[in-house]
Every structure is written in C-alpha cells, then in structure tokens.
Amino acid sequence: MAERRDHRELVDLLEVFLLGEEPSLTGNQLAEQVGISFEEARLRWRSLGFSAVGPDVPAFTQADLEALRLTQRLLDVGLIDPRDESALVRTLGRSFARLAEWQMGLLAKVVDPDRMDVDELRAVMEEVTPAVESLQNYVWRRHTLTAASRLLLATPHEDDQNEGEAGTTMGVGFADIVNYTRQSRSLTRGEVGRMVDHFEERSLEIISSHDGRIIKTIGDELLFVADDPESVARIGLELAEEADRDDEYPEIRVGLAWGPALARLGDVLGPVVNVASRLTSTSRPGRVLVDRSLAEELQGDPRLRLRRVRRTAVKGYRKLEPWSLRRASDEEPESSPD
C-alpha cells in the first residue's frame, strides 16, 4: 500500500491561496485596529463557527481584519441591530459551513491529494475557486432580488396590519418521508443520499412553482411557507401526490397551517409552525391535514374538498382540530368549518 503523504503542506497551501497570505496578526492586533475589545472580536469569531485562539497567537490575516472591519461598519451604519448581531453572525457562519462541507465533499471525489503534486492541486484551486465564488455571488444576488421583490410588492393581509412582533400571516407546511428510519436501515448510504436528494429536488420544484419557499430541510423532513392559502394548499397536495407520479419519490405525509409567523434570520417561528408539525405527525401516508384556520380560508374553493377528522391529542395541543384536504375530484363528502 502506498504511504500516505503529509497533508500539512497542502493545508498551508490552501490557507495562503484562500486567505491571500500566511497568518501574521494576533487577535489583540485585530481588535485594536478595528477599535473594539478582544472579547468582542473573539465572540464574532466564535459565532462564525471558527475555533477559538488565544489573544497573542498569530492566527489571522489581512482578510480576517477586513472581514472584522466590514462587520463593524454594518453595525456603525445601523444595518445590524447590536441585539441581533450574534444571531446574524451565527446564521451566516452556519450556512457557509454547511455549504463548504458539501463543496469539499464533491471536490474530494475528483481530487486525490495522495496522487497529485502541489502544482496540480494549485491548478485545480485556481480554476475552481473563482468559479465557485462567482456562482455563490450570483445566487445571493438573485435570491436578494426575489426577497426584496416579495417584500416590496406583496399585498398585506388584513390580519397583518396590527400584528407587529407577532409576525406576518402565512401558510406553513411540513412534509416528511414515511418510514424513513426503517427504509434507511435497508439501504446503503449512497441509496439513502440519492433518495433524500431526489425528495429535496422534486419538492423544491413543486414548492417554487407555486411561489412557495423552503425554509429548511431536516433529514427526512422539510419546512416550507407560502404567502396565500391557495398556494400552500396546492403545494401540500402536489407533494403528497408526487409518489403516485414518480416511482423514485418517497411516500410522504403533509401538515399545513395558516396564521401569524415571525420570519427571523431565514427561519420562521410561532405557534403556526408547531401546529403544522403536529398535523404532519398525525397524518397518514399520502394524506394532507390542515388546521381549522386554513380550512376556513379555503372554504368555498370549488377545486378543493375539506373533511373534518377526529380531534386528536398531541404534545402541546390537547384538542388539535385537523381537516383532511383533497382535490374536489376525489369522491368524499365535504364538511364546513362552523
């Protein structure tokens, strides 16, 4: 077996290539040049998810200094509320850490550091890094435009006028894979990965086609939102029906709710999120359950059929009132919220 090469040289190469130079600045020097305390600088560094270093360790570069200055500038101009600084930096660090892990996983499939010499690895980095940076910048700008358009052009819902910190009224949905734990035990890691990837890919297409947004994925489950009742209902129905159209799409169950939710740092919070989650846990495979508030919003839509199902007790909600949602073409008696 070939002897494994010392990768320290490669790590040093990456450090200089990505950060522009070898580390020469200490934490105390960074903090002093930005005009903040070392404790403040250390907190931002840790919030980004990076390992802590002592105040006198030369572990930083000019790129680190510029990043700290930019953060301070955003605080000084009031774009970042000091009360939200730690959470914002934490979210930024967590998002890019996940992205970097995924990207390195892809790169590891085509780059063998034990067979390639330093010049070959440098050539790969010089080609890949600018392309990835440009793509990430483009995606960020596109999503920023979409978010700004939604904020500026959205028609306020009548329930939103006096809600303030309570949040904005929206549709919230959960979808999770049926028997995921049992399935994952009988599949290889590659097969599990492909199943989850296909689930996320098709779900994103369905949700986006109805102007919805995926908030996050949690293994076998995803959380999504939409700004009007009809959109969240159609998303839920199409997700539940997709397994009948696509043999590779897993069977899922869906829970939907309507109400005020607080959008914060890319997440959504509030009782409506909890209700949607609880409805999902009580739903059956291929079925969509909605709460009473969403049922009332959808009542009268001739394309949809609602039926009250038996109340159930779940954690935090002793009398959760679920409604079954189907298309009107399904042969089933309809009920009305009263």
CSV table of N, CA and C in Angstrom, one decimal, residues 172-319:
chain,number,residue,atom,x,y,z
A,172,VAL,N,-47.9,27.7,6.5
A,172,VAL,CA,-46.7,26.9,6.9
A,172,VAL,C,-47.0,25.4,6.7
A,173,GLY,N,-46.0,24.7,6.1
A,173,GLY,CA,-46.2,23.3,5.9
A,173,GLY,C,-45.0,22.5,6.2
A,174,PHE,N,-45.3,21.3,6.6
A,174,PHE,CA,-44.2,20.3,6.9
A,174,PHE,C,-44.5,19.1,6.0
A,175,ALA,N,-43.5,18.5,5.5
A,175,ALA,CA,-43.6,17.2,4.7
A,175,ALA,C,-42.5,16.3,5.2
A,176,ASP,N,-42.9,15.1,5.6
A,176,ASP,CA,-41.8,14.1,5.9
A,176,ASP,C,-42.0,12.8,5.3
A,177,ILE,N,-40.9,12.1,5.1
A,177,ILE,CA,-40.8,10.8,4.5
A,177,ILE,C,-41.4,9.7,5.4
A,178,VAL,N,-42.3,8.9,4.9
A,178,VAL,CA,-42.9,7.8,5.7
A,178,VAL,C,-41.9,6.7,5.8
A,179,ASN,N,-41.8,6.2,7.1
A,179,ASN,CA,-40.9,5.1,7.4
A,179,ASN,C,-39.5,5.3,7.0
A,180,TYR,N,-39.0,6.6,7.2
A,180,TYR,CA,-37.6,6.9,6.7
A,180,TYR,C,-36.6,6.1,7.5
A,181,THR,N,-36.8,5.9,8.8
A,181,THR,CA,-35.8,5.2,9.6
A,181,THR,C,-35.7,3.8,9.2
A,182,ARG,N,-36.9,3.1,9.0
A,182,ARG,CA,-36.9,1.7,8.5
A,182,ARG,C,-36.2,1.6,7.1
A,183,GLN,N,-36.6,2.5,6.2
A,183,GLN,CA,-36.0,2.4,4.9
A,183,GLN,C,-34.5,2.6,4.9
A,184,SER,N,-34.0,3.6,5.7
A,184,SER,CA,-32.6,3.9,5.7
A,184,SER,C,-31.8,2.7,6.2
A,185,ARG,N,-32.4,1.9,7.1
A,185,ARG,CA,-31.6,0.7,7.6
A,185,ARG,C,-31.4,-0.3,6.5
A,186,SER,N,-32.3,-0.4,5.5
A,186,SER,CA,-32.2,-1.4,4.5
A,186,SER,C,-31.5,-0.9,3.2
A,187,LEU,N,-31.1,0.4,3.2
A,187,LEU,CA,-30.4,1.0,2.0
A,187,LEU,C,-29.0,1.3,2.4
A,188,THR,N,-28.1,1.3,1.3
A,188,THR,CA,-26.8,1.8,1.5
A,188,THR,C,-26.8,3.3,1.7
A,189,ARG,N,-25.6,3.8,2.2
A,189,ARG,CA,-25.5,5.2,2.4
A,189,ARG,C,-25.8,6.0,1.1
A,190,GLY,N,-25.2,5.4,0.0
A,190,GLY,CA,-25.4,6.1,-1.3
A,190,GLY,C,-26.9,6.1,-1.7
A,191,GLU,N,-27.6,5.0,-1.5
A,191,GLU,CA,-29.0,5.0,-1.8
A,191,GLU,C,-29.8,5.9,-1.0
A,192,VAL,N,-29.5,6.0,0.3
A,192,VAL,CA,-30.2,6.9,1.2
A,192,VAL,C,-30.0,8.4,0.7
A,193,GLY,N,-28.7,8.7,0.4
A,193,GLY,CA,-28.4,10.0,-0.1
A,193,GLY,C,-29.2,10.4,-1.4
A,194,ARG,N,-29.2,9.4,-2.3
A,194,ARG,CA,-30.0,9.6,-3.6
A,194,ARG,C,-31.5,9.8,-3.3
A,195,MET,N,-32.0,9.0,-2.4
A,195,MET,CA,-33.4,9.2,-2.1
A,195,MET,C,-33.7,10.6,-1.5
A,196,VAL,N,-32.9,11.0,-0.6
A,196,VAL,CA,-33.1,12.3,0.0
A,196,VAL,C,-32.9,13.4,-1.0
A,197,ASP,N,-31.9,13.3,-1.8
A,197,ASP,CA,-31.6,14.3,-2.8
A,197,ASP,C,-32.8,14.5,-3.8
A,198,HIS,N,-33.3,13.3,-4.2
A,198,HIS,CA,-34.5,13.4,-5.2
A,198,HIS,C,-35.7,14.0,-4.5
A,199,PHE,N,-35.9,13.6,-3.2
A,199,PHE,CA,-37.0,14.2,-2.4
A,199,PHE,C,-36.9,15.7,-2.4
A,200,GLU,N,-35.7,16.2,-2.1
A,200,GLU,CA,-35.5,17.6,-2.0
A,200,GLU,C,-35.6,18.3,-3.3
A,201,GLU,N,-35.1,17.7,-4.4
A,201,GLU,CA,-35.1,18.3,-5.7
A,201,GLU,C,-36.5,18.4,-6.2
A,202,ARG,N,-37.3,17.4,-6.2
A,202,ARG,CA,-38.6,17.5,-6.7
A,202,ARG,C,-39.5,18.3,-5.8
A,203,SER,N,-39.3,18.3,-4.5
A,203,SER,CA,-40.1,19.1,-3.6
A,203,SER,C,-39.8,20.6,-3.9
A,204,LEU,N,-38.5,20.9,-4.1
A,204,LEU,CA,-38.2,22.3,-4.4
A,204,LEU,C,-38.9,22.8,-5.7
A,205,GLU,N,-38.9,21.9,-6.7
A,205,GLU,CA,-39.6,22.3,-8.0
A,205,GLU,C,-41.1,22.5,-7.7
A,206,ILE,N,-41.7,21.7,-7.0
A,206,ILE,CA,-43.2,21.8,-6.7
A,206,ILE,C,-43.4,23.1,-5.9
A,207,ILE,N,-42.7,23.3,-4.8
A,207,ILE,CA,-42.9,24.4,-4.0
A,207,ILE,C,-42.6,25.7,-4.7
A,208,SER,N,-41.6,25.8,-5.5
A,208,SER,CA,-41.2,27.0,-6.2
A,208,SER,C,-42.3,27.3,-7.3
A,209,SER,N,-42.8,26.3,-7.9
A,209,SER,CA,-43.8,26.5,-8.9
A,209,SER,C,-45.1,27.2,-8.4
A,210,HIS,N,-45.3,27.2,-7.1
A,210,HIS,CA,-46.5,27.8,-6.5
A,210,HIS,C,-46.0,29.0,-5.6
A,211,ASP,N,-44.9,29.5,-6.0
A,211,ASP,CA,-44.3,30.7,-5.2
A,211,ASP,C,-44.1,30.5,-3.8
A,212,GLY,N,-43.9,29.2,-3.4
A,212,GLY,CA,-43.5,28.9,-2.0
A,212,GLY,C,-42.0,28.9,-1.8
A,213,ARG,N,-41.6,28.8,-0.6
A,213,ARG,CA,-40.2,28.8,-0.2
A,213,ARG,C,-39.9,27.7,0.8
A,214,ILE,N,-38.8,27.0,0.5
A,214,ILE,CA,-38.3,26.0,1.5
A,214,ILE,C,-37.5,26.8,2.6
A,215,ILE,N,-37.9,26.6,3.8
A,215,ILE,CA,-37.2,27.3,4.9
A,215,ILE,C,-36.0,26.5,5.3
A,216,LYS,N,-36.2,25.2,5.5
A,216,LYS,CA,-35.1,24.3,5.8
A,216,LYS,C,-35.5,22.9,5.7
A,217,THR,N,-34.5,22.1,5.5
A,217,THR,CA,-34.7,20.6,5.5
A,217,THR,C,-34.0,20.0,6.7
A,218,ILE,N,-34.6,19.0,7.3
A,218,ILE,CA,-34.1,18.4,8.5
A,218,ILE,C,-34.1,16.9,8.2
A,219,GLY,N,-33.1,16.4,7.5
A,219,GLY,CA,-33.0,15.0,7.2
A,219,GLY,C,-34.2,14.5,6.3
A,220,ASP,N,-35.1,13.8,6.9
A,220,ASP,CA,-36.3,13.3,6.1
A,220,ASP,C,-37.5,14.2,6.1
A,221,GLU,N,-37.3,15.5,6.6
A,221,GLU,CA,-38.4,16.4,6.7
A,221,GLU,C,-38.0,17.7,6.1
A,222,LEU,N,-39.0,18.5,5.6
A,222,LEU,CA,-38.8,19.8,5.1
A,222,LEU,C,-39.9,20.7,5.6
A,223,LEU,N,-39.5,22.0,5.8
A,223,LEU,CA,-40.4,23.0,6.3
A,223,LEU,C,-40.5,24.1,5.2
A,224,PHE,N,-41.7,24.4,4.8
A,224,PHE,CA,-41.9,25.4,3.7
A,224,PHE,C,-43.0,26.4,4.0
A,225,VAL,N,-43.1,27.5,3.3
A,225,VAL,CA,-44.1,28.5,3.6
A,225,VAL,C,-44.6,29.0,2.2
A,226,ALA,N,-45.7,29.7,2.3
A,226,ALA,CA,-46.3,30.4,1.1
A,226,ALA,C,-47.1,31.5,1.6
A,227,ASP,N,-47.3,32.5,0.8
A,227,ASP,CA,-48.0,33.8,1.3
A,227,ASP,C,-49.5,33.8,1.2
A,228,ASP,N,-50.1,32.8,0.5
A,228,ASP,CA,-51.5,32.8,0.5
A,228,ASP,C,-52.1,31.4,0.7
A,229,PRO,N,-53.3,31.2,1.1
A,229,PRO,CA,-53.8,29.9,1.5
A,229,PRO,C,-53.9,28.9,0.3
A,230,GLU,N,-54.3,29.4,-0.9
A,230,GLU,CA,-54.4,28.6,-2.1
A,230,GLU,C,-53.0,28.0,-2.4
A,231,SER,N,-52.0,28.8,-2.4
A,231,SER,CA,-50.7,28.3,-2.8
A,231,SER,C,-50.2,27.2,-1.8
A,232,VAL,N,-50.3,27.4,-0.5
A,232,VAL,CA,-49.8,26.4,0.4
A,232,VAL,C,-50.6,25.1,0.3
A,233,ALA,N,-51.9,25.3,0.0
A,233,ALA,CA,-52.8,24.1,-0.2
A,233,ALA,C,-52.4,23.3,-1.4
A,234,ARG,N,-52.1,24.0,-2.5
A,234,ARG,CA,-51.7,23.3,-3.8
A,234,ARG,C,-50.3,22.6,-3.6
A,235,ILE,N,-49.5,23.3,-2.9
A,235,ILE,CA,-48.1,22.7,-2.6
A,235,ILE,C,-48.3,21.4,-1.9
A,236,GLY,N,-49.1,21.4,-0.8
A,236,GLY,CA,-49.3,20.3,0.0
A,236,GLY,C,-49.9,19.1,-0.8
A,237,LEU,N,-50.9,19.4,-1.6
A,237,LEU,CA,-51.5,18.3,-2.4
A,237,LEU,C,-50.5,17.7,-3.4
A,238,GLU,N,-49.8,18.6,-4.1
A,238,GLU,CA,-48.8,18.1,-5.1
A,238,GLU,C,-47.7,17.3,-4.5
A,239,LEU,N,-47.2,17.7,-3.3
A,239,LEU,CA,-46.2,16.9,-2.6
A,239,LEU,C,-46.7,15.5,-2.3
A,240,ALA,N,-47.9,15.5,-1.7
A,240,ALA,CA,-48.5,14.2,-1.3
A,240,ALA,C,-48.8,13.3,-2.5
A,241,GLU,N,-49.1,13.9,-3.7
A,241,GLU,CA,-49.4,13.1,-4.8
A,241,GLU,C,-48.2,12.7,-5.6
A,242,GLU,N,-47.0,13.3,-5.4
A,242,GLU,CA,-45.9,13.1,-6.2
A,242,GLU,C,-45.4,11.6,-6.3
A,243,ALA,N,-45.6,10.9,-5.2
A,243,ALA,CA,-45.2,9.5,-5.1
A,243,ALA,C,-46.0,8.6,-6.1
A,244,ASP,N,-47.2,9.0,-6.5
A,244,ASP,CA,-48.0,8.3,-7.5
A,244,ASP,C,-47.5,8.6,-8.9
A,245,ARG,N,-46.8,9.7,-9.1
A,245,ARG,CA,-46.3,10.1,-10.4
A,245,ARG,C,-44.9,9.7,-10.6
A,246,ASP,N,-44.1,9.6,-9.6
A,246,ASP,CA,-42.7,9.4,-9.6
A,246,ASP,C,-42.3,8.2,-8.7
A,247,ASP,N,-41.9,7.1,-9.3
A,247,ASP,CA,-41.5,5.9,-8.5
A,247,ASP,C,-40.3,6.2,-7.6
A,248,GLU,N,-39.5,7.1,-7.9
A,248,GLU,CA,-38.3,7.4,-7.1
A,248,GLU,C,-38.6,8.4,-5.9
A,249,TYR,N,-39.7,9.0,-6.0
A,249,TYR,CA,-40.1,10.0,-4.9
A,249,TYR,C,-40.7,9.2,-3.8
A,250,PRO,N,-40.3,9.4,-2.6
A,250,PRO,CA,-40.8,8.6,-1.4
A,250,PRO,C,-42.2,9.0,-1.0
A,251,GLU,N,-42.9,8.1,-0.4
A,251,GLU,CA,-44.2,8.4,0.1
A,251,GLU,C,-44.0,9.3,1.3
A,252,ILE,N,-44.9,10.4,1.4
A,252,ILE,CA,-44.7,11.3,2.4
A,252,ILE,C,-46.1,11.6,3.0
A,253,ARG,N,-46.1,12.3,4.1
A,253,ARG,CA,-47.3,12.9,4.7
A,253,ARG,C,-47.1,14.4,5.0
A,254,VAL,N,-48.2,15.1,4.9
A,254,VAL,CA,-48.1,16.6,4.9
A,254,VAL,C,-49.0,17.2,6.0
A,255,GLY,N,-48.6,18.2,6.6
A,255,GLY,CA,-49.4,19.0,7.6
A,255,GLY,C,-49.3,20.5,7.2
A,256,LEU,N,-50.4,21.2,7.1
A,256,LEU,CA,-50.4,22.6,6.8
A,256,LEU,C,-51.2,23.4,7.8
A,257,ALA,N,-50.8,24.6,8.0
A,257,ALA,CA,-51.5,25.5,9.0
A,257,ALA,C,-51.4,27.0,8.4
A,258,TRP,N,-52.3,27.8,8.9
A,258,TRP,CA,-52.4,29.2,8.5
A,258,TRP,C,-52.4,30.1,9.7
A,259,GLY,N,-51.6,31.1,9.7
A,259,GLY,CA,-51.6,32.0,10.9
A,259,GLY,C,-50.3,32.9,10.9
A,260,PRO,N,-50.2,33.7,11.9
A,260,PRO,CA,-49.0,34.6,12.0
A,260,PRO,C,-47.8,33.8,12.4
A,261,ALA,N,-46.7,34.1,11.7
A,261,ALA,CA,-45.4,33.5,11.9
A,261,ALA,C,-44.3,34.6,11.9
A,262,LEU,N,-43.3,34.6,12.7
A,262,LEU,CA,-42.3,35.5,12.7
A,262,LEU,C,-41.1,35.0,11.9
A,263,ALA,N,-40.8,35.7,10.8
A,263,ALA,CA,-39.7,35.4,9.9
A,263,ALA,C,-38.4,36.0,10.5
A,264,ARG,N,-37.4,35.2,10.9
A,264,ARG,CA,-36.2,35.7,11.5
A,264,ARG,C,-35.0,34.9,11.1
A,265,LEU,N,-34.0,35.6,10.5
A,265,LEU,CA,-32.7,35.1,10.1
A,265,LEU,C,-32.9,33.8,9.2
A,266,GLY,N,-33.9,33.9,8.3
A,266,GLY,CA,-34.1,32.8,7.4
A,266,GLY,C,-34.9,31.6,7.9
A,267,ASP,N,-35.4,31.8,9.1
A,267,ASP,CA,-36.3,30.8,9.8
A,267,ASP,C,-37.7,31.4,10.0
A,268,VAL,N,-38.6,30.5,10.4
A,268,VAL,CA,-39.9,31.0,10.8
A,268,VAL,C,-40.3,30.4,12.1
A,269,LEU,N,-40.9,31.3,13.0
A,269,LEU,CA,-41.2,30.9,14.3
A,269,LEU,C,-42.6,31.2,14.6
A,270,GLY,N,-43.2,30.5,15.6
A,270,GLY,CA,-44.5,30.8,16.1
A,270,GLY,C,-45.4,29.5,16.2
A,271,PRO,N,-46.5,29.7,16.9
A,271,PRO,CA,-47.4,28.5,17.1
A,271,PRO,C,-47.9,27.8,15.8
A,272,VAL,N,-48.0,28.6,14.7
A,272,VAL,CA,-48.5,28.0,13.5
A,272,VAL,C,-47.5,27.0,12.9
A,273,VAL,N,-46.2,27.2,13.2
A,273,VAL,CA,-45.2,26.2,12.8
A,273,VAL,C,-45.4,24.9,13.6
A,274,ASN,N,-45.6,25.1,14.9
A,274,ASN,CA,-45.8,23.9,15.8
A,274,ASN,C,-47.1,23.1,15.3
A,275,VAL,N,-48.1,23.9,15.0
A,275,VAL,CA,-49.4,23.2,14.6
A,275,VAL,C,-49.1,22.4,13.3
A,276,ALA,N,-48.5,23.0,12.3
A,276,ALA,CA,-48.2,22.3,11.1
A,276,ALA,C,-47.4,21.0,11.3
A,277,SER,N,-46.4,21.1,12.2
A,277,SER,CA,-45.6,20.0,12.6
A,277,SER,C,-46.4,18.8,13.2
A,278,ARG,N,-47.3,19.2,14.2
A,278,ARG,CA,-48.1,18.2,14.9
A,278,ARG,C,-49.1,17.6,13.9
A,279,LEU,N,-49.6,18.3,13.0
A,279,LEU,CA,-50.5,17.8,12.0
A,279,LEU,C,-49.8,16.7,11.1
A,280,THR,N,-48.6,17.0,10.8
A,280,THR,CA,-47.8,16.1,10.0
A,280,THR,C,-47.6,14.8,10.7
A,281,SER,N,-47.3,14.9,12.0
A,281,SER,CA,-47.0,13.7,12.8
A,281,SER,C,-48.3,12.8,12.9
A,282,THR,N,-49.5,13.4,12.8
A,282,THR,CA,-50.7,12.6,12.9
A,282,THR,C,-51.3,12.2,11.6
A,283,SER,N,-50.7,12.7,10.5
A,283,SER,CA,-51.3,12.4,9.2
A,283,SER,C,-50.9,11.0,8.7
A,284,ARG,N,-51.6,10.5,7.8
A,284,ARG,CA,-51.3,9.2,7.2
A,284,ARG,C,-50.6,9.3,5.9
A,285,PRO,N,-49.9,8.3,5.5
A,285,PRO,CA,-49.1,8.3,4.2
A,285,PRO,C,-50.0,8.8,3.0
A,286,GLY,N,-49.4,9.8,2.3
A,286,GLY,CA,-50.2,10.3,1.1
A,286,GLY,C,-51.3,11.2,1.4
A,287,ARG,N,-51.4,11.6,2.7
A,287,ARG,CA,-52.6,12.4,3.1
A,287,ARG,C,-52.1,13.8,3.5
A,288,VAL,N,-53.0,14.8,3.3
A,288,VAL,CA,-52.7,16.2,3.7
A,288,VAL,C,-53.7,16.6,4.8
A,289,LEU,N,-53.2,17.0,6.0
A,289,LEU,CA,-54.1,17.5,7.0
A,289,LEU,C,-53.8,19.0,7.2
A,290,VAL,N,-54.9,19.8,7.4
A,290,VAL,CA,-54.8,21.2,7.6
A,290,VAL,C,-55.4,21.6,8.9
A,291,ASP,N,-55.1,22.8,9.5
A,291,ASP,CA,-55.7,23.2,10.7
A,291,ASP,C,-57.0,24.0,10.4
A,292,ARG,N,-57.7,24.3,11.4
A,292,ARG,CA,-59.0,24.9,11.2
A,292,ARG,C,-58.9,26.3,10.5
A,293,SER,N,-57.8,27.1,10.9
A,293,SER,CA,-57.7,28.4,10.2
A,293,SER,C,-57.5,28.3,8.7
A,294,LEU,N,-56.7,27.3,8.3
A,294,LEU,CA,-56.5,27.2,6.8
A,294,LEU,C,-57.8,26.6,6.2
A,295,ALA,N,-58.5,25.7,6.9
A,295,ALA,CA,-59.7,25.2,6.4
A,295,ALA,C,-60.7,26.3,6.1
A,296,GLU,N,-60.8,27.3,7.0
A,296,GLU,CA,-61.7,28.4,6.9
A,296,GLU,C,-61.3,29.3,5.7
A,297,GLU,N,-60.0,29.4,5.5
A,297,GLU,CA,-59.5,30.2,4.3
A,297,GLU,C,-59.9,29.6,3.0
A,298,LEU,N,-59.8,28.3,3.0
A,298,LEU,CA,-60.0,27.5,1.7
A,298,LEU,C,-61.5,27.2,1.5
A,299,GLN,N,-62.3,27.4,2.5
A,299,GLN,CA,-63.7,27.0,2.3
A,299,GLN,C,-64.4,27.8,1.2
A,300,GLY,N,-65.1,27.1,0.3
A,300,GLY,CA,-65.8,27.7,-0.8
A,300,GLY,C,-65.0,27.6,-2.1
A,301,ASP,N,-63.7,27.1,-2.0
A,301,ASP,CA,-63.0,26.9,-3.3
A,301,ASP,C,-63.5,25.6,-3.9
A,302,PRO,N,-64.1,25.7,-5.1
A,302,PRO,CA,-64.8,24.5,-5.7
A,302,PRO,C,-63.8,23.4,-6.1
A,303,ARG,N,-62.5,23.8,-6.2
A,303,ARG,CA,-61.5,22.9,-6.6
A,303,ARG,C,-60.9,22.0,-5.5
A,304,LEU,N,-61.3,22.3,-4.3
A,304,LEU,CA,-60.8,21.6,-3.1
A,304,LEU,C,-61.9,21.0,-2.3
A,305,ARG,N,-61.6,20.0,-1.6
A,305,ARG,CA,-62.6,19.3,-0.7
A,305,ARG,C,-62.0,19.2,0.7
A,306,LEU,N,-62.8,19.6,1.7
A,306,LEU,CA,-62.4,19.5,3.1
A,306,LEU,C,-63.3,18.6,3.9
A,307,ARG,N,-62.7,17.9,4.8
A,307,ARG,CA,-63.5,17.0,5.6
A,307,ARG,C,-62.9,17.0,7.0
A,308,ARG,N,-63.7,17.3,8.0
A,308,ARG,CA,-63.2,17.3,9.4
A,308,ARG,C,-62.9,15.9,9.8
A,309,VAL,N,-61.8,15.7,10.5
A,309,VAL,CA,-61.4,14.4,11.0
A,309,VAL,C,-61.4,14.5,12.5
A,310,ARG,N,-61.3,13.3,13.2
A,310,ARG,CA,-61.5,13.3,14.6
A,310,ARG,C,-60.3,14.1,15.3
A,311,ARG,N,-60.7,14.8,16.3
A,311,ARG,CA,-59.7,15.6,17.1
A,311,ARG,C,-58.7,14.6,17.7
A,312,THR,N,-57.5,15.1,17.9
A,312,THR,CA,-56.5,14.2,18.5
A,312,THR,C,-55.7,15.0,19.5
A,313,ALA,N,-55.1,14.3,20.4
A,313,ALA,CA,-54.3,15.0,21.4
A,313,ALA,C,-52.8,14.7,21.1
A,314,VAL,N,-52.1,15.8,20.9
A,314,VAL,CA,-50.7,15.7,20.6
A,314,VAL,C,-49.9,16.6,21.6
A,315,LYS,N,-48.6,16.5,21.7
A,315,LYS,CA,-47.8,17.3,22.6
A,315,LYS,C,-48.1,18.8,22.5
A,316,GLY,N,-48.5,19.4,23.5
A,316,GLY,CA,-48.7,20.9,23.5
A,316,GLY,C,-50.1,21.3,23.0
A,317,TYR,N,-50.9,20.4,22.4
A,317,TYR,CA,-52.2,20.7,21.9
A,317,TYR,C,-53.2,19.6,22.3
A,318,ARG,N,-54.0,19.8,23.3
A,318,ARG,CA,-54.9,18.7,23.8
A,318,ARG,C,-56.0,18.4,22.8
A,319,LYS,N,-56.5,19.5,22.1
A,319,LYS,CA,-57.6,19.3,21.1
A,319,LYS,C,-57.3,19.9,19.8
